[in-house]
Short mmCIF file of C-alpha atoms and ligand atoms in Angstrom, two decimals:
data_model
loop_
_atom_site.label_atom_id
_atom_site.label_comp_id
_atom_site.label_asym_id
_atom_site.label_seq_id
_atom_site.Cartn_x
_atom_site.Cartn_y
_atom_site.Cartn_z
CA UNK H 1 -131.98 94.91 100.57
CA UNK H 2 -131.01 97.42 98.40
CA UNK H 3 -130.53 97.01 94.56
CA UNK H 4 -126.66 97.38 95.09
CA UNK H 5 -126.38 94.46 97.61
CA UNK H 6 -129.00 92.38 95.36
CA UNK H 7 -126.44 89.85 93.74
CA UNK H 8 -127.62 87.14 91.01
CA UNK H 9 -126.34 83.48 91.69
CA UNK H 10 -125.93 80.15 89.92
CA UNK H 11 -126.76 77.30 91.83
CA UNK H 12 -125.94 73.77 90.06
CA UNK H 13 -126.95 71.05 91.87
CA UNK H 14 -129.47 73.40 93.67
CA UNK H 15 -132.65 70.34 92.94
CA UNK H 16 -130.01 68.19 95.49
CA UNK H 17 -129.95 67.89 99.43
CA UNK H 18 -127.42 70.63 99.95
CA UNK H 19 -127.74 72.52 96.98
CA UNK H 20 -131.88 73.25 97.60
CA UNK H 21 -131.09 74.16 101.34
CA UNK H 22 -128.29 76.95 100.11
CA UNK H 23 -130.51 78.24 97.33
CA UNK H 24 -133.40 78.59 100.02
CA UNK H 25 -130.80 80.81 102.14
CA UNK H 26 -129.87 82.87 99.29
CA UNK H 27 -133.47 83.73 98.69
CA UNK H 28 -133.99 84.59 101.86
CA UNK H 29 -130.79 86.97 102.11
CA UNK H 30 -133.13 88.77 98.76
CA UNK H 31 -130.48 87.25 96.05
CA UNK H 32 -131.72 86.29 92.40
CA UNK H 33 -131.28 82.43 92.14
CA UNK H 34 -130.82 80.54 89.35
CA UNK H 35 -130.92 77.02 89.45
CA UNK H 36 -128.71 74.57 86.79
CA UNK H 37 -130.15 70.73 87.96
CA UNK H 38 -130.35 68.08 85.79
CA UNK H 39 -132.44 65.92 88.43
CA UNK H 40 -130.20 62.92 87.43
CA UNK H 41 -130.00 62.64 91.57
CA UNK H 42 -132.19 65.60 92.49
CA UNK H 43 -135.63 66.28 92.35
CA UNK H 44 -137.98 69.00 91.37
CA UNK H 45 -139.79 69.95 94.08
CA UNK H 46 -136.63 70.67 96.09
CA UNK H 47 -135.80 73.75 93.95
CA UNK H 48 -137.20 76.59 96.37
CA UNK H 49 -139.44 78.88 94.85
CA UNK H 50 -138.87 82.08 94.16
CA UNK H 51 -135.57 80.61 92.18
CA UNK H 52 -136.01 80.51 88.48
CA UNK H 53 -135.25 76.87 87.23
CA UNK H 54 -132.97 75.38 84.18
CA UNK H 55 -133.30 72.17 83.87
CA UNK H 56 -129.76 71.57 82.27
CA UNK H 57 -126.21 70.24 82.89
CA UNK H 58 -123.20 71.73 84.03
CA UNK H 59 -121.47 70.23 80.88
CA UNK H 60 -123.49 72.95 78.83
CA UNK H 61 -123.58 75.69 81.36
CA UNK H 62 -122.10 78.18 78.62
CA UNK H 63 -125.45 77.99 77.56
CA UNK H 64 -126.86 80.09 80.58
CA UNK H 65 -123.88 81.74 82.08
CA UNK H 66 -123.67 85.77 81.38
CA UNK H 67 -121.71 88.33 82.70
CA UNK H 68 -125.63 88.88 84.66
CA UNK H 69 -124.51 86.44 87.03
CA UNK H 70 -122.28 87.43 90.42
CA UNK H 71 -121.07 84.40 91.60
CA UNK H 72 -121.54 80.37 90.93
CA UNK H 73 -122.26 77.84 94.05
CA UNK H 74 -121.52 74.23 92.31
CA UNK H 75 -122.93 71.02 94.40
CA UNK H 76 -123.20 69.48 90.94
CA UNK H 77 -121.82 66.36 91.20
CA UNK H 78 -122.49 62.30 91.50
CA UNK H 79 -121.82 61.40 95.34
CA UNK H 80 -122.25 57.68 96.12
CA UNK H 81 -118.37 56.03 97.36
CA UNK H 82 -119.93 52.67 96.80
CA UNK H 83 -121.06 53.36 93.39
CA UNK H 84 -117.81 55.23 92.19
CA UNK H 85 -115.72 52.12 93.48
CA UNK H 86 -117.89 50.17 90.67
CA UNK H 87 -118.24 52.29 88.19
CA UNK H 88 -115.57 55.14 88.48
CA UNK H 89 -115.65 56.41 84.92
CA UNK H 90 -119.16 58.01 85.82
CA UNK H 91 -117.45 60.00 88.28
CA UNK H 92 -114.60 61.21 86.36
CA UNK H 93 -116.76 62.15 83.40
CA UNK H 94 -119.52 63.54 85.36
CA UNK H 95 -117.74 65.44 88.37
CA UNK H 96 -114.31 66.36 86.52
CA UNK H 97 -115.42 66.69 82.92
CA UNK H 98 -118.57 68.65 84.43
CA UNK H 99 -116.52 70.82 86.52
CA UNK H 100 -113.95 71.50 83.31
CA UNK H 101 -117.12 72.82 81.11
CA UNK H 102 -118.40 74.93 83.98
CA UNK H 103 -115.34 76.85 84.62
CA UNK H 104 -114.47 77.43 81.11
CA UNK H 105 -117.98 78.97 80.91
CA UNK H 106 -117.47 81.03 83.77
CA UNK H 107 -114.15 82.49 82.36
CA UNK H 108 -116.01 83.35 79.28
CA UNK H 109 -118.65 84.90 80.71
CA UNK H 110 -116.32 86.83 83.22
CA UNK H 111 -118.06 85.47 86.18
CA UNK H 112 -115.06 85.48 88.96
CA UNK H 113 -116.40 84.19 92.21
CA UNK H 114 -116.87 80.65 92.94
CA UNK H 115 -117.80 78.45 95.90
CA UNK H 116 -117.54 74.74 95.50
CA UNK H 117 -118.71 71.65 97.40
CA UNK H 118 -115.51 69.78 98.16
CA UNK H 119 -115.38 66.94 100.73
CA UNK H 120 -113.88 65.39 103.55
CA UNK H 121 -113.48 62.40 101.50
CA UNK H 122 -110.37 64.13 99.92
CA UNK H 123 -108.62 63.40 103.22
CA UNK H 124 -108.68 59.35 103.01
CA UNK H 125 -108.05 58.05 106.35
CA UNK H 126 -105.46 60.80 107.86
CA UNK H 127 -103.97 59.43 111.03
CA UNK H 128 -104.86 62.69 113.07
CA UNK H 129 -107.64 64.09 114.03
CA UNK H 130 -109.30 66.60 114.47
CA UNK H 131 -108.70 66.93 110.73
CA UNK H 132 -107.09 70.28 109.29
CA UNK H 133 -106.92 71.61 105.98
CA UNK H 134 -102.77 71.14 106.10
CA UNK H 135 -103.13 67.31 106.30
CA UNK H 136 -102.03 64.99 103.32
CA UNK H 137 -104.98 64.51 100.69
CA UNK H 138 -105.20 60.71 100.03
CA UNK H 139 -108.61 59.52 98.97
CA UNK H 140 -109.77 55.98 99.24
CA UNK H 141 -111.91 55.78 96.38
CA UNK H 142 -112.37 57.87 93.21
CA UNK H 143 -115.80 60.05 94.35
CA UNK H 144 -113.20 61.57 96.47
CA UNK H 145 -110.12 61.41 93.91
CA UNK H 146 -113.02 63.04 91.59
CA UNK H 147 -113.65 65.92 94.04
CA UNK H 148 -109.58 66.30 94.89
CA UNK H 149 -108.99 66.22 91.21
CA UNK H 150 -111.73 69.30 91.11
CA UNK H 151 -110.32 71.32 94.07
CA UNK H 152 -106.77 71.11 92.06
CA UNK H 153 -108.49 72.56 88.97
CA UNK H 154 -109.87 74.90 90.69
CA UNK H 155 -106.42 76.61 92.56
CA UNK H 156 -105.20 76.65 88.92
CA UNK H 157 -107.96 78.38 87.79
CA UNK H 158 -107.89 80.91 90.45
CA UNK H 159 -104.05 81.14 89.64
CA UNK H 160 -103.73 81.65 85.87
CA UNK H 161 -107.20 83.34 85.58
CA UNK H 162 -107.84 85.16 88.29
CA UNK H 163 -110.93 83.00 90.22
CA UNK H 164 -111.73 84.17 93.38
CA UNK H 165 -112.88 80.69 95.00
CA UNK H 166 -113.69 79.08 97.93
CA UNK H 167 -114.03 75.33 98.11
CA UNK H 168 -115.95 74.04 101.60
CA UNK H 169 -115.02 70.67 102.70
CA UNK H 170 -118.04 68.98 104.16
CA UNK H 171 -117.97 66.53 106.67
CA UNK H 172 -121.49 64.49 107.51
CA UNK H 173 -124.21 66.48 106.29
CA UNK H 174 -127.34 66.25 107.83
CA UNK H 175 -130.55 67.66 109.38
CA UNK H 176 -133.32 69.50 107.35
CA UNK H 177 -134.39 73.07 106.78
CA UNK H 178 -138.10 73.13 106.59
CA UNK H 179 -139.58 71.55 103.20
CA UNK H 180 -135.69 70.56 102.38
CA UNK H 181 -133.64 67.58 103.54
CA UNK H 182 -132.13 64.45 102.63
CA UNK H 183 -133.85 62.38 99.63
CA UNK H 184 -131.05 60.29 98.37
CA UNK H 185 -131.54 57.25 96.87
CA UNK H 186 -129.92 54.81 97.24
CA UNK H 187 -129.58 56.29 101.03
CA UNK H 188 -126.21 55.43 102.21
CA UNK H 189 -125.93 58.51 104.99
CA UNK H 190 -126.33 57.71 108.52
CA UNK H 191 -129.34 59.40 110.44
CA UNK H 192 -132.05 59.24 106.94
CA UNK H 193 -131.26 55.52 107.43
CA UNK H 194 -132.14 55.15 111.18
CA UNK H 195 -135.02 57.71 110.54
CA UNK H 196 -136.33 54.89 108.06
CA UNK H 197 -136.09 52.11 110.34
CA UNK H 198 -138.48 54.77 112.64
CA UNK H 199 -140.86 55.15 109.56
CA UNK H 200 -140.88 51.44 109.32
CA UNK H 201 -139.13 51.25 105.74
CA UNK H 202 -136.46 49.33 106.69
CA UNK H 203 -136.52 46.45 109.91
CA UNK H 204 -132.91 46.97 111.33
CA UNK H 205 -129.96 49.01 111.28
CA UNK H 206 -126.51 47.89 110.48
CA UNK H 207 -123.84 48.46 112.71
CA UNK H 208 -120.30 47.89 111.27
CA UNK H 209 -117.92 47.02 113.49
CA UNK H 210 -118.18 47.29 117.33
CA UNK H 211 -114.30 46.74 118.67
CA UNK H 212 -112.84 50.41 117.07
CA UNK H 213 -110.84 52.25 119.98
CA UNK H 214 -113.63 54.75 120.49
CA UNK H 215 -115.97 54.84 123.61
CA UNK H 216 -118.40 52.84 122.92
CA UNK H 217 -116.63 50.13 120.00
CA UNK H 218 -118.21 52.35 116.98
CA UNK H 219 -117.38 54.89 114.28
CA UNK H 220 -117.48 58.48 115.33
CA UNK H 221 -118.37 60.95 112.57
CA UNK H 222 -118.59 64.62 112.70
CA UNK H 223 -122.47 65.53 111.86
CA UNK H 224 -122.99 69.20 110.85
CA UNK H 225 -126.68 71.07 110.37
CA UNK H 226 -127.21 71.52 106.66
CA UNK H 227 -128.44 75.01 107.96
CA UNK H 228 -124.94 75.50 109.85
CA UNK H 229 -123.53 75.23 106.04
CA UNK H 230 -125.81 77.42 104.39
CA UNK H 231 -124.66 79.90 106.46
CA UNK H 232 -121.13 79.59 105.33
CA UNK H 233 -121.49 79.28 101.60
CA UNK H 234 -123.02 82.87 102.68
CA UNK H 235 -120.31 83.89 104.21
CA UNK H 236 -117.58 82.61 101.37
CA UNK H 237 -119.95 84.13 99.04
CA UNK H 238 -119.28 87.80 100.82
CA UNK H 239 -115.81 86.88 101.36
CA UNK H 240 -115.26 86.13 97.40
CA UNK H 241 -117.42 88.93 95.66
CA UNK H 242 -114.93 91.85 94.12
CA UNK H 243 -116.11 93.82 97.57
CA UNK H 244 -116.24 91.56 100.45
CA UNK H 245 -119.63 92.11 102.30
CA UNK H 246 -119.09 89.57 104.56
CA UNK H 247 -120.74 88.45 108.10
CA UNK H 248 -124.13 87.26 108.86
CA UNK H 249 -123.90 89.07 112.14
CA UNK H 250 -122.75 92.84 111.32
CA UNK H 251 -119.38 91.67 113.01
CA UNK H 252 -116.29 93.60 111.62
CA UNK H 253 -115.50 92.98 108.12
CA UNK H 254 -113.35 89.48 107.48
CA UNK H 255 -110.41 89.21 105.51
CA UNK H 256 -111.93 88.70 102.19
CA UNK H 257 -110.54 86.48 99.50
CA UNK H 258 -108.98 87.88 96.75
CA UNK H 259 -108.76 87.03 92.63
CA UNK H 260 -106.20 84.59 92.22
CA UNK H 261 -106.69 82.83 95.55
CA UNK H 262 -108.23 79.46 96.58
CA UNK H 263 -109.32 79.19 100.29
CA UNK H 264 -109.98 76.07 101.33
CA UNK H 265 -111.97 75.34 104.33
CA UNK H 266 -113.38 72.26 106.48
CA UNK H 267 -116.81 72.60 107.77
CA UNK H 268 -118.00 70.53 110.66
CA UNK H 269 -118.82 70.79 113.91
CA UNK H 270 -115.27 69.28 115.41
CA UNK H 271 -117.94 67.79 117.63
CA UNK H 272 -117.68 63.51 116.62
CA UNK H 273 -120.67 61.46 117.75
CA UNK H 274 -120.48 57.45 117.48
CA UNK H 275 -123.25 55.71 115.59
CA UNK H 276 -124.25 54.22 118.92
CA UNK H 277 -125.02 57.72 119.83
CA UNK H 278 -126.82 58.30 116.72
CA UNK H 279 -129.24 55.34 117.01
CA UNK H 280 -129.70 56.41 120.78
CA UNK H 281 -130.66 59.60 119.94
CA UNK H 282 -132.98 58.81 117.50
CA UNK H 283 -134.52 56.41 119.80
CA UNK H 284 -135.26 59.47 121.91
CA UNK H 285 -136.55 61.54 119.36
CA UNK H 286 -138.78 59.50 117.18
CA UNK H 287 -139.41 56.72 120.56
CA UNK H 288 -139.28 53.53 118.10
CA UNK H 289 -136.87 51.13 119.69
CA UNK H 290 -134.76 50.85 116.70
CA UNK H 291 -132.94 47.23 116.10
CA UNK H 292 -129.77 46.71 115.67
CA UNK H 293 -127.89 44.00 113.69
CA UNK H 294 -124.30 43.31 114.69
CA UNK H 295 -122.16 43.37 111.31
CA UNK H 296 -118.08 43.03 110.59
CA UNK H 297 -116.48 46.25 109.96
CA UNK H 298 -116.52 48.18 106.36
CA UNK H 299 -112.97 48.21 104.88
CA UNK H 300 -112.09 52.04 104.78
CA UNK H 301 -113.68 52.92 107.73
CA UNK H 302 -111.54 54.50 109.93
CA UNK H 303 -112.36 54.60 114.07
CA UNK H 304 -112.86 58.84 113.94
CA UNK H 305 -113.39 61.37 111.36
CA UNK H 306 -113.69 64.98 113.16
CA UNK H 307 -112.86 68.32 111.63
CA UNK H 308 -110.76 71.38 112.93
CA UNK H 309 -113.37 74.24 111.52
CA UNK H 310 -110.42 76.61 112.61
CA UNK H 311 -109.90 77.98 109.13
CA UNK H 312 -113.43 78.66 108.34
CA UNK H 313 -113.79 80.35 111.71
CA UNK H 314 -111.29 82.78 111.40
CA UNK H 315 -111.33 83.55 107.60
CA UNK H 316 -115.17 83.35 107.18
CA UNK H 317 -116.32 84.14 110.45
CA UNK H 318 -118.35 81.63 110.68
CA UNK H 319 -119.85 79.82 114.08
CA UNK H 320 -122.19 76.41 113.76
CA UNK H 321 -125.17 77.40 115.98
CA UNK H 322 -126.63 73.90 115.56
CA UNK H 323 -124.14 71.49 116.57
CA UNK H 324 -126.27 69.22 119.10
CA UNK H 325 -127.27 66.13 117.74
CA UNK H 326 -130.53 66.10 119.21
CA UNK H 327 -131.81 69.20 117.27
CA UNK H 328 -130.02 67.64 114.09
CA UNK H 329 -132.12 64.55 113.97
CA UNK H 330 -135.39 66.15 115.13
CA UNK H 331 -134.57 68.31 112.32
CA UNK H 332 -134.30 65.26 110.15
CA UNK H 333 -136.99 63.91 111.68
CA UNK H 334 -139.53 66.55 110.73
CA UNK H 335 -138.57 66.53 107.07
CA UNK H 336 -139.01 62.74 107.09
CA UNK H 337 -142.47 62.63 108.55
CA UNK H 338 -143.55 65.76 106.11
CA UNK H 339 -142.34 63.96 103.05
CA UNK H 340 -144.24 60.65 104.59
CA UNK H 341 -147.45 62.66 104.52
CA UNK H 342 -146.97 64.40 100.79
N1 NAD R 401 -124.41 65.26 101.65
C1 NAD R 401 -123.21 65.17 102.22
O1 NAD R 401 -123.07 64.67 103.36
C2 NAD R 401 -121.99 65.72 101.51
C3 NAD R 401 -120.75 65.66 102.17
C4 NAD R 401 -119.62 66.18 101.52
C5 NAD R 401 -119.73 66.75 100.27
N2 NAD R 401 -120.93 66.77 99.64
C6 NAD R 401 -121.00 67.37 98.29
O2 NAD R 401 -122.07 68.30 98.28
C7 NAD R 401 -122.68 68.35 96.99
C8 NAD R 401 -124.18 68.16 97.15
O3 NAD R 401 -124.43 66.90 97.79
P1 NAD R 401 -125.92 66.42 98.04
O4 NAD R 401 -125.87 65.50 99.21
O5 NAD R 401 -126.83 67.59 98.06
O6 NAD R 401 -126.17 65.54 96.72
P2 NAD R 401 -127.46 65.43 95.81
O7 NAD R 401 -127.28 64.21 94.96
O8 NAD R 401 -128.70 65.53 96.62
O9 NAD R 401 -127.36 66.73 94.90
C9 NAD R 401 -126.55 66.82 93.75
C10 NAD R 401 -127.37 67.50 92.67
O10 NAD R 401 -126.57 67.67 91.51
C11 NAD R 401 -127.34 67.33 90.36
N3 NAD R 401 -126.39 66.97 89.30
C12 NAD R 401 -125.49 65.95 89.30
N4 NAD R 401 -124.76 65.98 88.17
C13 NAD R 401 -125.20 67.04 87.43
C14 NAD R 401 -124.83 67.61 86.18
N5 NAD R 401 -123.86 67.09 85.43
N6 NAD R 401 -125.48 68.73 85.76
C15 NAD R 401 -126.48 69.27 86.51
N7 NAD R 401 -126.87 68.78 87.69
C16 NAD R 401 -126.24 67.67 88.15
C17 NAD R 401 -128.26 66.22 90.81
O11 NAD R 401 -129.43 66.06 90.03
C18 NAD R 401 -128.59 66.68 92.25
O12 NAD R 401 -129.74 67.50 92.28
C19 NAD R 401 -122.00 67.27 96.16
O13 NAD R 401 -121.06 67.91 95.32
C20 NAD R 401 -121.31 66.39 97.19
O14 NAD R 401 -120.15 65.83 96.66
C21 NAD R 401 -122.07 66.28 100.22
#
């Protein structure tokens, strides 16, 4: 890579799940990485090396941010629905207040591009699926009010100041990309729990509800490789910059997105698999039997959560190459079994 297509990124959030995977991609592409974690949920050794590392908060990111920097990917934020139900103050303050200092450092320091981690939890419970960007934002509990609330900031930013931003709306995350996967804790994500019950950390795995009108009785979810996603916070990157260098594949140049615009795209593989299918596949990957305990549905949970990826395809270019569910969870799998033996 030349000098010219070098570009220098800030990553907050980039000691996370997500956030560690992307940085890892952008290293590999021959960017500069910085990371901006304050390992309140993250965790040191995920920070890929070869990135430089500030261990810091978003809330003071005016204390790193100079016009050096290209571009800003922000995963920053607190994640757990349950815990934002309880205590939703932390989420305002952390992912809105955080969000408010961040931009207002990157206006002063003239950095223009931006690609955030939105969510499908801004959607609520829409009545259609599969899910498209043009459907009514209701969320059910204030992580994804917090993260609506930040995609709304955002669009005026890019309005009055001239942002160039892209905001990906995730649905299931999951899989692993060599040394970095999934270390929540609490866990609350689907396939890292089964994997556990595999490992034999945990005896059984919930089931909530069996009678929704899918299939098989159980939730569907849309599960996306955390790989697939890297590859389009690449491609929004290229899309956003001043000159669009966008495409992972030397395809024709994309329509790129210009100051003063917000894109917003869903990510996921419009593929939905039902938990049932989950715990069955993992079953064949890892060959523990995995029990089950029958439990009453989750209020909230609606029957089928699948994205349209429409948007992303056509604006970003982007294709998931590892949308079977298999691969995911061997994926998963791997990273499990290497953190086991650490
Ligand atoms: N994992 C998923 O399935 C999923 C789905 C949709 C959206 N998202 C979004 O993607 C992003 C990353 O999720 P993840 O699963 O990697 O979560 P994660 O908890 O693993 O990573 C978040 C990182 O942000 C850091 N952080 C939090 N607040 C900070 C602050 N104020 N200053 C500096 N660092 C701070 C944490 O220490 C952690 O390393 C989040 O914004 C989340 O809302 C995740």
């Amino acid at each position: 890579m030349s000098n010219a297509q070098q570009k220098k990124y800030l990553v907050t959030g980039g000691a996370g799940y997500v956030g560690s995977v992307v940085a890892a991609h952008l290293l590999e592409a021959g960017h500069r990485v910085t990371v901006l974690d304050d390992l309140s949920t993250g965790h040191r050794a995920g920070v890929p090396e070869g990135a430089e590392f500030v261990e810091g908060r978003i809330q003071d990111a005016a204390k790193w941010l100079d016009p050096s920097y290209d571009g800003v990917l922000h995963f920053a934020a607190f994640s757990q629905v349950g815990e934002s139900v309880v205590n939703p103050e932390k989420y305002w303050v952390n992912n809105v207040g955080g969000t408010t200092e961040l931009l207002a450092a990157m206006r002063d320091a003239g950095v223009r591009t931006l690609v955030f981690s939105s969510t499908a939890a801004t959607y609520g419970e829409p009545d259609q699926v599969p899910i498209t960007e043009d459907l009514p934002t209701a969320p059910t509990n204030p992580y994804g009010a917090s993260k609506l609330a930040v995609d709304h900031m955002i669009s005026g930013e890019c309005a009055a100041h001239g942002l160039a931003a892209v905001s990906l709306r995730y649905f299931n995350v999951a899989g692993a990309y060599g040394a970095y996967g999934e270390r929540h804790d609490p866990e609350s994500h689907l396939i890292p729990l089964v994997l556990q019950v595999a490992q034999g950390k945990r005896e059984a795995i919930s089931v909530f509800g069996d009678d929704y009108a899918t299939p098989d009785g159980t939730c569907v979810r849309d599960y996306i490789h955390v790989a697939d996603l890297a590859d389009a916070h690449l491609l929004a990157l290229g899309a956003a910059l001043p000159s669009p260098t966008t495409t992972l594949d030397g395809g024709a140049a994309r329509r790129g997105v210009n100051p003063g615009e917000h894109l917003i795209c869903n990510l996921g593989n419009g593929n939905g698999f039902s938990v049932r299918e989950v715990i069955e596949t993992v079953r064949q990957v890892t060959g523990h039997p995995i029990p089950e305990i029958a439990a009453p549905r989750r209020g909230g949970d609606p029957a089928v959560l699948v994205a349209s990826a429409e948007r992303a395809k056509e604006r970003l270019g982007w294709r998931p190459t590892r949308a079977d569910l298999a691969g995911i969870v061997a994926d998963a799998w791997e990273f499990a079994q290497r953190r086991e033996s650490q």
